[in-house]
PDB file of C-alpha atoms in Angstrom:
ATOM      1  CA  UNK A   1      13.478  82.751 -80.889  1.00 85.00           C
ATOM      2  CA  UNK A   2      15.084  85.604 -82.770  1.00 89.00           C
ATOM      3  CA  UNK A   3      18.716  85.019 -83.749  1.00 93.00           C
ATOM      4  CA  UNK A   4      20.403  88.399 -83.669  1.00 96.00           C
ATOM      5  CA  UNK A   5      23.613  89.101 -85.529  1.00 97.00           C
ATOM      6  CA  UNK A   6      26.602  90.632 -83.762  1.00 98.00           C
ATOM      7  CA  UNK A   7      29.354  92.636 -85.387  1.00 98.00           C
ATOM      8  CA  UNK A   8      32.223  93.590 -83.090  1.00 98.00           C
ATOM      9  CA  UNK A   9      35.018  96.054 -83.877  1.00 98.00           C
ATOM     10  CA  UNK A  10      37.622  97.787 -81.758  1.00 97.00           C
ATOM     11  CA  UNK A  11      39.327 101.139 -81.302  1.00 97.00           C
ATOM     12  CA  UNK A  12      42.221 100.959 -81.934  1.00 95.00           C
ATOM     13  CA  UNK A  13      41.302  98.776 -84.867  1.00 95.00           C
ATOM     14  CA  UNK A  14      42.398  95.187 -85.273  1.00 95.00           C
ATOM     15  CA  UNK A  15      39.589  93.188 -83.658  1.00 97.00           C
ATOM     16  CA  UNK A  16      36.465  91.848 -85.338  1.00 97.00           C
ATOM     17  CA  UNK A  17      34.055  89.108 -84.330  1.00 98.00           C
ATOM     18  CA  UNK A  18      30.546  87.889 -85.079  1.00 97.00           C
ATOM     19  CA  UNK A  19      30.158  86.020 -81.785  1.00 97.00           C
ATOM     20  CA  UNK A  20      27.797  87.214 -79.065  1.00 96.00           C
ATOM     21  CA  UNK A  21      30.480  86.658 -76.399  1.00 97.00           C
ATOM     22  CA  UNK A  22      33.968  86.870 -77.910  1.00 98.00           C
ATOM     23  CA  UNK A  23      37.105  86.569 -75.818  1.00 97.00           C
ATOM     24  CA  UNK A  24      39.650  89.364 -76.212  1.00 97.00           C
ATOM     25  CA  UNK A  25      43.295  89.742 -75.202  1.00 95.00           C
ATOM     26  CA  UNK A  26      44.084  93.451 -75.377  1.00 95.00           C
ATOM     27  CA  UNK A  27      47.579  94.723 -74.646  1.00 93.00           C
ATOM     28  CA  UNK A  28      46.478  98.333 -74.171  1.00 95.00           C
ATOM     29  CA  UNK A  29      43.287 100.183 -73.289  1.00 97.00           C
ATOM     30  CA  UNK A  30      40.785  99.284 -76.000  1.00 98.00           C
ATOM     31  CA  UNK A  31      37.236 100.353 -76.787  1.00 98.00           C
ATOM     32  CA  UNK A  32      35.010  97.581 -78.157  1.00 98.00           C
ATOM     33  CA  UNK A  33      31.928  98.390 -80.248  1.00 98.00           C
ATOM     34  CA  UNK A  34      29.164  95.909 -80.986  1.00 98.00           C
ATOM     35  CA  UNK A  35      26.461  96.418 -83.581  1.00 98.00           C
ATOM     36  CA  UNK A  36      23.451  94.152 -82.990  1.00 98.00           C
ATOM     37  CA  UNK A  37      20.968  93.584 -85.833  1.00 97.00           C
ATOM     38  CA  UNK A  38      17.454  92.207 -85.488  1.00 96.00           C
ATOM     39  CA  UNK A  39      17.014  89.941 -88.549  1.00 95.00           C
ATOM     40  CA  UNK A  40      13.220  90.344 -88.582  1.00 94.00           C
ATOM     41  CA  UNK A  41      12.918  94.146 -88.368  1.00 95.00           C
ATOM     42  CA  UNK A  42      16.363  95.093 -89.667  1.00 95.00           C
ATOM     43  CA  UNK A  43      16.737  97.460 -86.713  1.00 96.00           C
ATOM     44  CA  UNK A  44      20.212  97.913 -85.287  1.00 97.00           C
ATOM     45  CA  UNK A  45      21.594  99.065 -81.989  1.00 98.00           C
ATOM     46  CA  UNK A  46      25.187  99.571 -80.978  1.00 97.00           C
ATOM     47  CA  UNK A  47      26.947  99.793 -77.635  1.00 98.00           C
ATOM     48  CA  UNK A  48      30.554 100.270 -76.517  1.00 98.00           C
ATOM     49  CA  UNK A  49      32.707  99.280 -73.619  1.00 98.00           C
ATOM     50  CA  UNK A  50      36.184 100.459 -72.674  1.00 98.00           C
ATOM     51  CA  UNK A  51      38.498  97.747 -71.378  1.00 97.00           C
ATOM     52  CA  UNK A  52      41.387  99.107 -69.326  1.00 96.00           C
ATOM     53  CA  UNK A  53      44.619  97.141 -69.409  1.00 96.00           C
ATOM     54  CA  UNK A  54      46.898  97.418 -66.389  1.00 95.00           C
ATOM     55  CA  UNK A  55      50.605  96.641 -66.650  1.00 92.00           C
ATOM     56  CA  UNK A  56      52.266  93.635 -65.065  1.00 92.00           C
ATOM     57  CA  UNK A  57      54.460  94.878 -62.206  1.00 94.00           C
ATOM     58  CA  UNK A  58      58.204  94.535 -62.340  1.00 95.00           C
ATOM     59  CA  UNK A  59      59.703  92.800 -59.309  1.00 97.00           C
ATOM     60  CA  UNK A  60      63.210  91.704 -58.342  1.00 97.00           C
ATOM     61  CA  UNK A  61      64.800  90.182 -55.233  1.00 98.00           C
ATOM     62  CA  UNK A  62      68.176  91.125 -53.843  1.00 98.00           C
ATOM     63  CA  UNK A  63      70.176  89.019 -53.299  1.00 97.00           C
ATOM     64  CA  UNK A  64      69.025  86.267 -55.669  1.00 97.00           C
ATOM     65  CA  UNK A  65      71.206  83.771 -53.802  1.00 97.00           C
ATOM     66  CA  UNK A  66      72.446  83.699 -50.201  1.00 97.00           C
ATOM     67  CA  UNK A  67      74.139  81.270 -47.831  1.00 96.00           C
ATOM     68  CA  UNK A  68      73.314  80.785 -44.159  1.00 95.00           C
ATOM     69  CA  UNK A  69      74.792  78.515 -41.516  1.00 91.00           C
ATOM     70  CA  UNK A  70      72.769  76.121 -39.412  1.00 81.00           C
ATOM     71  CA  UNK A  71      72.354  75.888 -36.548  1.00 77.00           C
ATOM     72  CA  UNK A  72      72.870  79.325 -35.039  1.00 79.00           C
ATOM     73  CA  UNK A  73      73.591  81.249 -38.224  1.00 88.00           C
ATOM     74  CA  UNK A  74      72.605  84.764 -39.163  1.00 94.00           C
ATOM     75  CA  UNK A  75      69.493  85.157 -41.298  1.00 96.00           C
ATOM     76  CA  UNK A  76      69.796  86.321 -44.901  1.00 97.00           C
ATOM     77  CA  UNK A  77      67.924  89.560 -45.579  1.00 98.00           C
ATOM     78  CA  UNK A  78      65.883  89.371 -48.798  1.00 98.00           C
ATOM     79  CA  UNK A  79      64.569  92.606 -50.337  1.00 98.00           C
ATOM     80  CA  UNK A  80      61.887  92.854 -53.017  1.00 97.00           C
ATOM     81  CA  UNK A  81      61.832  95.935 -55.220  1.00 96.00           C
ATOM     82  CA  UNK A  82      60.165  97.198 -58.361  1.00 93.00           C
ATOM     83  CA  UNK A  83      56.820  98.797 -59.108  1.00 87.00           C
ATOM     84  CA  UNK A  84      54.663  99.837 -56.129  1.00 86.00           C
ATOM     85  CA  UNK A  85      52.985  96.647 -54.960  1.00 89.00           C
ATOM     86  CA  UNK A  86      52.130  94.456 -52.001  1.00 96.00           C
ATOM     87  CA  UNK A  87      54.654  91.662 -51.529  1.00 97.00           C
ATOM     88  CA  UNK A  88      53.854  88.124 -50.330  1.00 98.00           C
ATOM     89  CA  UNK A  89      56.628  85.560 -49.678  1.00 98.00           C
ATOM     90  CA  UNK A  90      56.457  81.771 -49.745  1.00 98.00           C
ATOM     91  CA  UNK A  91      57.085  79.262 -48.407  1.00 98.00           C
ATOM     92  CA  UNK A  92      56.694  80.627 -44.871  1.00 98.00           C
ATOM     93  CA  UNK A  93      59.167  78.177 -43.277  1.00 97.00           C
ATOM     94  CA  UNK A  94      62.283  79.983 -42.068  1.00 96.00           C
ATOM     95  CA  UNK A  95      60.936  83.510 -42.680  1.00 98.00           C
ATOM     96  CA  UNK A  96      60.397  86.133 -39.992  1.00 98.00           C
ATOM     97  CA  UNK A  97      57.447  87.533 -42.011  1.00 98.00           C
ATOM     98  CA  UNK A  98      55.493  86.530 -45.110  1.00 98.00           C
ATOM     99  CA  UNK A  99      54.506  90.036 -46.259  1.00 98.00           C
ATOM    100  CA  UNK A 100      56.440  93.213 -46.898  1.00 97.00           C
ATOM    101  CA  UNK A 101      59.354  94.234 -49.081  1.00 97.00           C
ATOM    102  CA  UNK A 102      62.025  92.994 -46.631  1.00 98.00           C
ATOM    103  CA  UNK A 103      62.120  89.583 -44.936  1.00 98.00           C
ATOM    104  CA  UNK A 104      64.790  87.663 -43.042  1.00 98.00           C
ATOM    105  CA  UNK A 105      65.308  84.030 -44.029  1.00 97.00           C
ATOM    106  CA  UNK A 106      66.923  81.377 -41.852  1.00 96.00           C
ATOM    107  CA  UNK A 107      65.542  78.064 -43.130  1.00 95.00           C
ATOM    108  CA  UNK A 108      66.553  74.675 -41.737  1.00 92.00           C
ATOM    109  CA  UNK A 109      67.165  73.320 -45.251  1.00 94.00           C
ATOM    110  CA  UNK A 110      68.069  75.027 -48.523  1.00 96.00           C
ATOM    111  CA  UNK A 111      64.963  76.813 -49.801  1.00 98.00           C
ATOM    112  CA  UNK A 112      63.879  78.718 -52.903  1.00 98.00           C
ATOM    113  CA  UNK A 113      61.771  81.677 -51.719  1.00 98.00           C
ATOM    114  CA  UNK A 114      59.251  83.231 -54.127  1.00 98.00           C
ATOM    115  CA  UNK A 115      57.916  86.758 -53.744  1.00 98.00           C
ATOM    116  CA  UNK A 116      54.667  87.688 -55.465  1.00 97.00           C
ATOM    117  CA  UNK A 117      54.110  91.383 -56.173  1.00 97.00           C
ATOM    118  CA  UNK A 118      50.452  92.405 -56.465  1.00 96.00           C
ATOM    119  CA  UNK A 119      49.445  95.880 -57.665  1.00 95.00           C
ATOM    120  CA  UNK A 120      46.291  97.731 -56.639  1.00 93.00           C
ATOM    121  CA  UNK A 121      44.780  96.639 -59.966  1.00 93.00           C
ATOM    122  CA  UNK A 122      45.359  92.978 -59.029  1.00 94.00           C
ATOM    123  CA  UNK A 123      48.145  92.311 -61.535  1.00 95.00           C
ATOM    124  CA  UNK A 124      50.897  90.003 -60.297  1.00 96.00           C
ATOM    125  CA  UNK A 125      54.495  89.059 -61.016  1.00 97.00           C
ATOM    126  CA  UNK A 126      57.004  86.867 -59.196  1.00 97.00           C
ATOM    127  CA  UNK A 127      60.717  86.725 -58.481  1.00 98.00           C
ATOM    128  CA  UNK A 128      62.749  84.280 -56.399  1.00 98.00           C
ATOM    129  CA  UNK A 129      65.821  83.928 -54.214  1.00 98.00           C
ATOM    130  CA  UNK A 130      67.674  80.748 -53.278  1.00 98.00           C
ATOM    131  CA  UNK A 131      68.844  80.488 -49.651  1.00 98.00           C
ATOM    132  CA  UNK A 132      71.367  77.683 -49.211  1.00 97.00           C
ATOM    133  CA  UNK A 133      71.967  76.156 -45.788  1.00 95.00           C
ATOM    134  CA  UNK A 134      75.377  74.859 -44.792  1.00 91.00           C
ATOM    135  CA  UNK A 135      75.975  73.013 -41.576  1.00 82.00           C
ATOM    136  CA  UNK A 136      78.288  74.626 -39.064  1.00 77.00           C
ATOM    137  CA  UNK A 137      81.200  72.640 -37.666  1.00 78.00           C
ATOM    138  CA  UNK A 138      80.918  70.234 -34.775  1.00 81.00           C
ATOM    139  CA  UNK A 139      83.080  71.578 -31.966  1.00 84.00           C
ATOM    140  CA  UNK A 140      84.399  69.629 -29.000  1.00 89.00           C
ATOM    141  CA  UNK A 141      86.350  71.424 -26.267  1.00 92.00           C
ATOM    142  CA  UNK A 142      88.320  69.745 -23.484  1.00 92.00           C
ATOM    143  CA  UNK A 143      90.468  70.969 -20.603  1.00 92.00           C
ATOM    144  CA  UNK A 144      93.276  68.819 -19.148  1.00 92.00           C
ATOM    145  CA  UNK A 145      93.042  68.631 -16.255  1.00 91.00           C
ATOM    146  CA  UNK A 146      89.399  69.696 -15.975  1.00 90.00           C
ATOM    147  CA  UNK A 147      90.140  71.480 -12.671  1.00 91.00           C
ATOM    148  CA  UNK A 148      93.328  72.817 -11.081  1.00 90.00           C
ATOM    149  CA  UNK A 149      94.694  75.054  -8.382  1.00 90.00           C
ATOM    150  CA  UNK A 150      95.401  78.742  -8.918  1.00 91.00           C
ATOM    151  CA  UNK A 151      98.575  79.163 -10.940  1.00 88.00           C
ATOM    152  CA  UNK A 152      98.491  75.667 -12.449  1.00 90.00           C
ATOM    153  CA  UNK A 153      98.658  75.079 -16.191  1.00 91.00           C
ATOM    154  CA  UNK A 154      95.577  73.781 -17.916  1.00 92.00           C
ATOM    155  CA  UNK A 155      95.738  72.469 -21.481  1.00 92.00           C
ATOM    156  CA  UNK A 156      92.712  73.550 -23.564  1.00 92.00           C
ATOM    157  CA  UNK A 157      91.887  71.759 -26.782  1.00 91.00           C
ATOM    158  CA  UNK A 158      89.229  72.624 -29.370  1.00 90.00           C
ATOM    159  CA  UNK A 159      88.447  70.191 -32.160  1.00 88.00           C
ATOM    160  CA  UNK A 160      86.245  71.409 -35.012  1.00 84.00           C
ATOM    161  CA  UNK A 161      84.980  68.884 -37.538  1.00 80.00           C
ATOM    162  CA  UNK A 162      82.994  69.641 -40.681  1.00 68.00           C
ATOM    163  CA  UNK A 163      82.722  68.242 -44.189  1.00 57.00           C
ATOM    164  CA  UNK A 164      85.440  65.649 -43.835  1.00 49.00           C
ATOM    165  CA  UNK A 165      88.219  67.791 -42.374  1.00 48.00           C
ATOM    166  CA  UNK A 166      89.202  68.662 -38.819  1.00 46.00           C
ATOM    167  CA  UNK A 167      91.069  71.472 -37.126  1.00 48.00           C
ATOM    168  CA  UNK A 168      92.930  71.018 -33.878  1.00 50.00           C
ATOM    169  CA  UNK A 169      93.748  74.074 -31.771  1.00 51.00           C
ATOM    170  CA  UNK A 170      95.807  73.633 -28.601  1.00 50.00           C
ATOM    171  CA  UNK A 171      96.252  76.414 -26.069  1.00 48.00           C
ATOM    172  CA  UNK A 172      98.102  76.213 -22.782  1.00 49.00           C
ATOM    173  CA  UNK A 173      97.380  78.812 -20.172  1.00 49.00           C
ATOM    174  CA  UNK A 174      98.256  79.441 -16.551  1.00 49.00           C
ATOM    175  CA  UNK A 175      95.825  80.906 -14.050  1.00 45.00           C
TER     176      UNK A 175
END
């Protein structure tokens, strides 16, 4: 078998190789030129290829941190922005959608959501937002007496307990 020689160069300059299949890591559009030499005949042939380099998209999430209450809280709205791209969110748990620039998050436990922005060229970048879940208070309501005649006083009492403290609200009302 004939063992050809390969001489690679680039435009802009800065790359050279004698391998048949070199690996390149361009940071901008680069034209690569290879000169192939037949060692028996001395004949040469060259060819070129232009490698286009697409930028990594910029992506951010607003807010980067949010708090929601569970159960029964209001979802946190997370908004991805940056370069034009398709947005995919993960994990899916607690989200109202997994694609799009805007999602609403109401997870059952604190969750770090990651959005991946993908450009038409297939380049990707990620950003994240932490959604923290706090438990709402436990509420117990009583009425003394639980039933009464019109015009009688009824004592209402609400007790809210959360995170080691309690709140006692007493209201007396007549009907």
